[in-house]
mmCIF file of N, CA and C in Angstrom:
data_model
loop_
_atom_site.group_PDB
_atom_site.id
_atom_site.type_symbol
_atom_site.label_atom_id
_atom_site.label_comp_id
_atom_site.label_asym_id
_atom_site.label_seq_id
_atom_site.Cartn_x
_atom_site.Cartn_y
_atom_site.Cartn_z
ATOM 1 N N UNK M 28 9.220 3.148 19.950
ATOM 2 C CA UNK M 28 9.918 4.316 20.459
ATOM 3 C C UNK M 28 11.160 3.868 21.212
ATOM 4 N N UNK M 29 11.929 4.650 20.894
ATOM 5 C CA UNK M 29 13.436 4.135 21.253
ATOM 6 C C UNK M 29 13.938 5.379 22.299
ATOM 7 N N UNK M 30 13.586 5.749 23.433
ATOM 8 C CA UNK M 30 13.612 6.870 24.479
ATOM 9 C C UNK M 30 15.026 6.922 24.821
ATOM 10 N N UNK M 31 16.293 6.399 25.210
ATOM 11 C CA UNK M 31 18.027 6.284 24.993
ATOM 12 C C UNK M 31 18.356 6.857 23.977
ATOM 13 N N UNK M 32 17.806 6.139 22.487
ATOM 14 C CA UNK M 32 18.539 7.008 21.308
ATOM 15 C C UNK M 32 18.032 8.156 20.946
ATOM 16 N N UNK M 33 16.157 8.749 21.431
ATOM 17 C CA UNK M 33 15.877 9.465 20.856
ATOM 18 C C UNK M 33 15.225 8.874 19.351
ATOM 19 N N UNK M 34 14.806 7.964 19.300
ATOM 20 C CA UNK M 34 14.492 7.848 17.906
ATOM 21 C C UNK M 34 13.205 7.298 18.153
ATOM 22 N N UNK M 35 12.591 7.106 16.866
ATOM 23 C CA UNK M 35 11.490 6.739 16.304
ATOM 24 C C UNK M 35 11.279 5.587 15.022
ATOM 25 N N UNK M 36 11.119 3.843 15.557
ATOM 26 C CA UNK M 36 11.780 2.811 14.471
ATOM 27 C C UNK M 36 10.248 2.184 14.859
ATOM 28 N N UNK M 37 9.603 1.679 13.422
ATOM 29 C CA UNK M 37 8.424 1.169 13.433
ATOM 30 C C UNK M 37 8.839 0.019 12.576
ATOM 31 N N UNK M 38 8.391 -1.351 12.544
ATOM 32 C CA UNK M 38 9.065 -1.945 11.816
ATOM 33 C C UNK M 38 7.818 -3.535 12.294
ATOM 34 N N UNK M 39 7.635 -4.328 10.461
ATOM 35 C CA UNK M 39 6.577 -5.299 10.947
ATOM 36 C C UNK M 39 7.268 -6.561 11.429
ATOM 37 N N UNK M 40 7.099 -7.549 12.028
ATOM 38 C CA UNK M 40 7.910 -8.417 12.768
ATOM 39 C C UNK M 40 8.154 -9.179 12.187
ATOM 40 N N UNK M 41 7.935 -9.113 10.754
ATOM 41 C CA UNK M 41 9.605 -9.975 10.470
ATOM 42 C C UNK M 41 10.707 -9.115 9.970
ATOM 43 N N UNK M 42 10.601 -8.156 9.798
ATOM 44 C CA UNK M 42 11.674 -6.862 9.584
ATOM 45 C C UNK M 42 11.673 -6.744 8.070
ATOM 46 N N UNK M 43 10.679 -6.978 7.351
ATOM 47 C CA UNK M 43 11.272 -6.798 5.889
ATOM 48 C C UNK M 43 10.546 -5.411 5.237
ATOM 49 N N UNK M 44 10.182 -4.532 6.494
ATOM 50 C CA UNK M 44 9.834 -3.021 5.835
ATOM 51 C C UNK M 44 9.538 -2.522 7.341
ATOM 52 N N UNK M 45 10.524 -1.279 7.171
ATOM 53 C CA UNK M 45 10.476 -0.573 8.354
ATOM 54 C C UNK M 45 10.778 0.759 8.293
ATOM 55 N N UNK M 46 10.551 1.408 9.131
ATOM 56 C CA UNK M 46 10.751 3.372 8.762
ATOM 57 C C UNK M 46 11.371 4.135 10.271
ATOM 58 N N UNK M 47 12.403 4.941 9.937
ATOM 59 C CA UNK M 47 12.905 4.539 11.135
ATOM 60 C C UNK M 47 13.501 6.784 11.303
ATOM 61 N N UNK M 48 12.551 7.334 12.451
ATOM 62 C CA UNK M 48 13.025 8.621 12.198
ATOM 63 C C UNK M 48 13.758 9.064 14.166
ATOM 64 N N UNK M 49 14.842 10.099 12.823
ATOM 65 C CA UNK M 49 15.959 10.147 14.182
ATOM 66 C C UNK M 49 15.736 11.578 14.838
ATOM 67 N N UNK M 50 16.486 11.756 15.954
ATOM 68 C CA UNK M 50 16.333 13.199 16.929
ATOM 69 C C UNK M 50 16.840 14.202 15.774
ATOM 70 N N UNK M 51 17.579 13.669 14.574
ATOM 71 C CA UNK M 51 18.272 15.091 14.269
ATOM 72 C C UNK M 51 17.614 15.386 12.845
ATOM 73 N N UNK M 52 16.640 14.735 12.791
ATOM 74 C CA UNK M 52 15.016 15.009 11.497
ATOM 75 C C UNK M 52 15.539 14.119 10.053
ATOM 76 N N UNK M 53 16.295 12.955 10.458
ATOM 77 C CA UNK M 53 16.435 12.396 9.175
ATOM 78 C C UNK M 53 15.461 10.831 9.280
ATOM 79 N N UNK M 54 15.178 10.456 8.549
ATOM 80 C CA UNK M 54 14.088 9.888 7.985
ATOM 81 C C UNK M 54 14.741 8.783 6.911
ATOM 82 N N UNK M 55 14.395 7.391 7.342
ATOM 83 C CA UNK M 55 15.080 5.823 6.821
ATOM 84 C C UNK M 55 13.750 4.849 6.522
ATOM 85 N N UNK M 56 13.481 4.837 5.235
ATOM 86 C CA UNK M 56 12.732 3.902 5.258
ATOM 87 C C UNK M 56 13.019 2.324 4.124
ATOM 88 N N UNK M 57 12.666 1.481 4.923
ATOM 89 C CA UNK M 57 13.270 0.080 3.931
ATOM 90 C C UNK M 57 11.867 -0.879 3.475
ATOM 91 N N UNK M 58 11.951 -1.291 2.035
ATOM 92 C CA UNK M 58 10.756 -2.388 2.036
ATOM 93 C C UNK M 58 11.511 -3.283 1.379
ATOM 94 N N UNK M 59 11.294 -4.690 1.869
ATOM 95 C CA UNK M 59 12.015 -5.892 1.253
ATOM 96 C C UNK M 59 11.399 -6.026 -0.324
ATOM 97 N N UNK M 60 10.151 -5.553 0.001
ATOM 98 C CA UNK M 60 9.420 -5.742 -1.623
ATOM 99 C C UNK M 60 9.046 -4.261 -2.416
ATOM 100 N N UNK M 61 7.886 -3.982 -2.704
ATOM 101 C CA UNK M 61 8.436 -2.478 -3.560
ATOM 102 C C UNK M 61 7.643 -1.704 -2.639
ATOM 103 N N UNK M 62 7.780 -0.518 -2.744
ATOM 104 C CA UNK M 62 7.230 1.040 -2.243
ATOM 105 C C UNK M 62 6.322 1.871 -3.363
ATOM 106 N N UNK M 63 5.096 2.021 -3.093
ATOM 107 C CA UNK M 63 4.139 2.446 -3.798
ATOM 108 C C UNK M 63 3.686 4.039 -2.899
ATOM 109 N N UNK M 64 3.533 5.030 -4.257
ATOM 110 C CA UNK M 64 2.939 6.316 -3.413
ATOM 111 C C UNK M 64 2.020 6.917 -4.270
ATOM 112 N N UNK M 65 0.818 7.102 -4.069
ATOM 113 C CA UNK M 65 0.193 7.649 -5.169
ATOM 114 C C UNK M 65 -1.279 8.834 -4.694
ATOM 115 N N UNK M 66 -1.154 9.876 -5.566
ATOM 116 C CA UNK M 66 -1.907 11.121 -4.939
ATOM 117 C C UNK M 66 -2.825 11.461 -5.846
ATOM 118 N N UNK M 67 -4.276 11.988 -5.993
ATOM 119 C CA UNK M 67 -4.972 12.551 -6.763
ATOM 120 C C UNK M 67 -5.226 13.771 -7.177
ATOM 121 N N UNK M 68 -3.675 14.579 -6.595
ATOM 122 C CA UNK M 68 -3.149 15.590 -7.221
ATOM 123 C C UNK M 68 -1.808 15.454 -7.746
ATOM 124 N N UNK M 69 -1.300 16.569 -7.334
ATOM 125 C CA UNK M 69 0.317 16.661 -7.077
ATOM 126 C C UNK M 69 1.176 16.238 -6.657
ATOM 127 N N UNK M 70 2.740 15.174 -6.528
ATOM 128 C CA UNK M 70 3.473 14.911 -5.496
ATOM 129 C C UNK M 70 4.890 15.949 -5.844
ATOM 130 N N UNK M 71 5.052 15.880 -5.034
ATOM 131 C CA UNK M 71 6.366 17.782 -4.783
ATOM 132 C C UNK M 71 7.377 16.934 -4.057
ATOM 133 N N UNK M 72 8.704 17.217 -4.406
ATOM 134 C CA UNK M 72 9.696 17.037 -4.069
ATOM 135 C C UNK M 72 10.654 18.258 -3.521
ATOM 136 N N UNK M 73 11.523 18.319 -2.604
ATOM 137 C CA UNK M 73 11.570 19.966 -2.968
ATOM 138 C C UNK M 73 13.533 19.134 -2.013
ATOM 139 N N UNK M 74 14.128 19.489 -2.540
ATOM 140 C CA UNK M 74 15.691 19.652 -1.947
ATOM 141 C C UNK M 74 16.416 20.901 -1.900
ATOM 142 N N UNK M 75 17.078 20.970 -0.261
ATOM 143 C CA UNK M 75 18.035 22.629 -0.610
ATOM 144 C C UNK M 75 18.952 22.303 -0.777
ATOM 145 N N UNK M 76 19.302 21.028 -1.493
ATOM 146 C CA UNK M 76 20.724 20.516 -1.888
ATOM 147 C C UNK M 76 20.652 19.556 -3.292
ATOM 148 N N UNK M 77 20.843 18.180 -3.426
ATOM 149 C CA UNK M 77 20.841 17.495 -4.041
ATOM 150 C C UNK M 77 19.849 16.301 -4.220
ATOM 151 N N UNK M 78 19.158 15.871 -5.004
ATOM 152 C CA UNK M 78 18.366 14.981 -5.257
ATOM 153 C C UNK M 78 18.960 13.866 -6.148
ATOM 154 N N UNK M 79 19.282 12.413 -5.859
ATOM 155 C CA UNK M 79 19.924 11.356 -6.310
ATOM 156 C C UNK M 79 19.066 10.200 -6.665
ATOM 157 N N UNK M 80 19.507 9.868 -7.536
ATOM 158 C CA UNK M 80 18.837 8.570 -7.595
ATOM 159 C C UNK M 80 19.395 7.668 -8.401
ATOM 160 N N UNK M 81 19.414 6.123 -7.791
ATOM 161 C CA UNK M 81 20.015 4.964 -8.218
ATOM 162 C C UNK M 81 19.136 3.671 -8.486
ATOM 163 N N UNK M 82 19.111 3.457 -9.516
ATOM 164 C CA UNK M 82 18.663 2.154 -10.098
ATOM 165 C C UNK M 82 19.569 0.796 -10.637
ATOM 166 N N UNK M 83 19.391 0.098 -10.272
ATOM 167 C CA UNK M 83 19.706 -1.310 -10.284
ATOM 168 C C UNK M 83 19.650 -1.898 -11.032
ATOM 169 N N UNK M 84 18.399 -1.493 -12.181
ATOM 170 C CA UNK M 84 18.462 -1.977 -13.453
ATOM 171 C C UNK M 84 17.431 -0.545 -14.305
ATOM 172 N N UNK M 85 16.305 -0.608 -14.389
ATOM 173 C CA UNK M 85 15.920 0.624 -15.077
ATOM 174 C C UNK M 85 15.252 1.492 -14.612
ATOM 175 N N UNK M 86 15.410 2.998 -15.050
ATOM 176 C CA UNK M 86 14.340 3.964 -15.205
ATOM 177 C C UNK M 86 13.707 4.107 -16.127
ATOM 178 N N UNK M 87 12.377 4.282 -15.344
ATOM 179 C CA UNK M 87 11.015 4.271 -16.579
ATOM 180 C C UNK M 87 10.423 5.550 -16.029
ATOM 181 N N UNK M 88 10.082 6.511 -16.875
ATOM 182 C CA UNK M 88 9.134 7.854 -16.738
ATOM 183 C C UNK M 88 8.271 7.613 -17.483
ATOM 184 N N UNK M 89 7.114 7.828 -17.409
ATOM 185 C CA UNK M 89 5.724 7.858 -18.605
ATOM 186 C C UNK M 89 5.193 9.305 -18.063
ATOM 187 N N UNK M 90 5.292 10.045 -19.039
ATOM 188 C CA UNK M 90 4.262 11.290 -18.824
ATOM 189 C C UNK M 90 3.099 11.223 -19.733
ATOM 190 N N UNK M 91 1.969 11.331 -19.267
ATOM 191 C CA UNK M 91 0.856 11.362 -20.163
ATOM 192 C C UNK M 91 0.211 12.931 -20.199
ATOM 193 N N UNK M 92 0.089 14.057 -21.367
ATOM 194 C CA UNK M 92 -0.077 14.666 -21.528
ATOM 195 C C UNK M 92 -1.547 15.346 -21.901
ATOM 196 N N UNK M 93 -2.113 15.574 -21.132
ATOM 197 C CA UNK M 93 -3.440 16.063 -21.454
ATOM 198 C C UNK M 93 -3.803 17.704 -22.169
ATOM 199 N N UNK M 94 -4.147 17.368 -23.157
ATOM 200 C CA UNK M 94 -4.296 19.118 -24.067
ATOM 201 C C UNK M 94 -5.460 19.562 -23.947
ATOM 202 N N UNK M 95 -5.429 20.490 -23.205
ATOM 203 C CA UNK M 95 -6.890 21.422 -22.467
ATOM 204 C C UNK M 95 -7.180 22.294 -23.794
ATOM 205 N N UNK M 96 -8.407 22.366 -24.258
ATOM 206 C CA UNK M 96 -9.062 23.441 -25.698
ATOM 207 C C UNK M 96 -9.885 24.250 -24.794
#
C-alpha cells in the first residue's frame, strides 16, 4: 500500500510480476513469464469504449464446438 500516491502495488521480490491499482480505478498488471486465466464457465469482457490487442508474434483462437441433440 502506497498511502502518498493513493495506490495499491503488490509485486513478488524480484519484480518480475506485479499488479498495481490506482485512486482513479485503473488497473496494471505485468508478468515477466506468461498470464494464465481460466473459468468453468464463462469469461466476459465488457468495454464502453475500445478493446485492443497486440501480439508480438501470433494469435491463436481454438473454438471447440459442442452440438447439443
Amino acid at each position: 500500500l502506497h498511502n502518498s500516491e493513493d495506490l495499491i502495488y503488490i509485486a513478488n521480490s524480484r519484480g518480475t510480476a506485479w499488479i498495481e491499482l490506482s485512486s482513479d480505478g485503473k488497473i496494471d498488471i505485468h508478468a515477466q513469464d506468461s498470464i494464465s486465466i481460466m473459468t468453468d464457465t464463462d469469461l466476459n469482457f465488457t468495454a464502453e469504449r475500445d478493446i485492443n490487442m497486440e501480439a508480438g508474434r501470433n494469435v491463436n483462437v481454438k473454438i471447440t464446438c459442442k452440438i447439443k441433440v
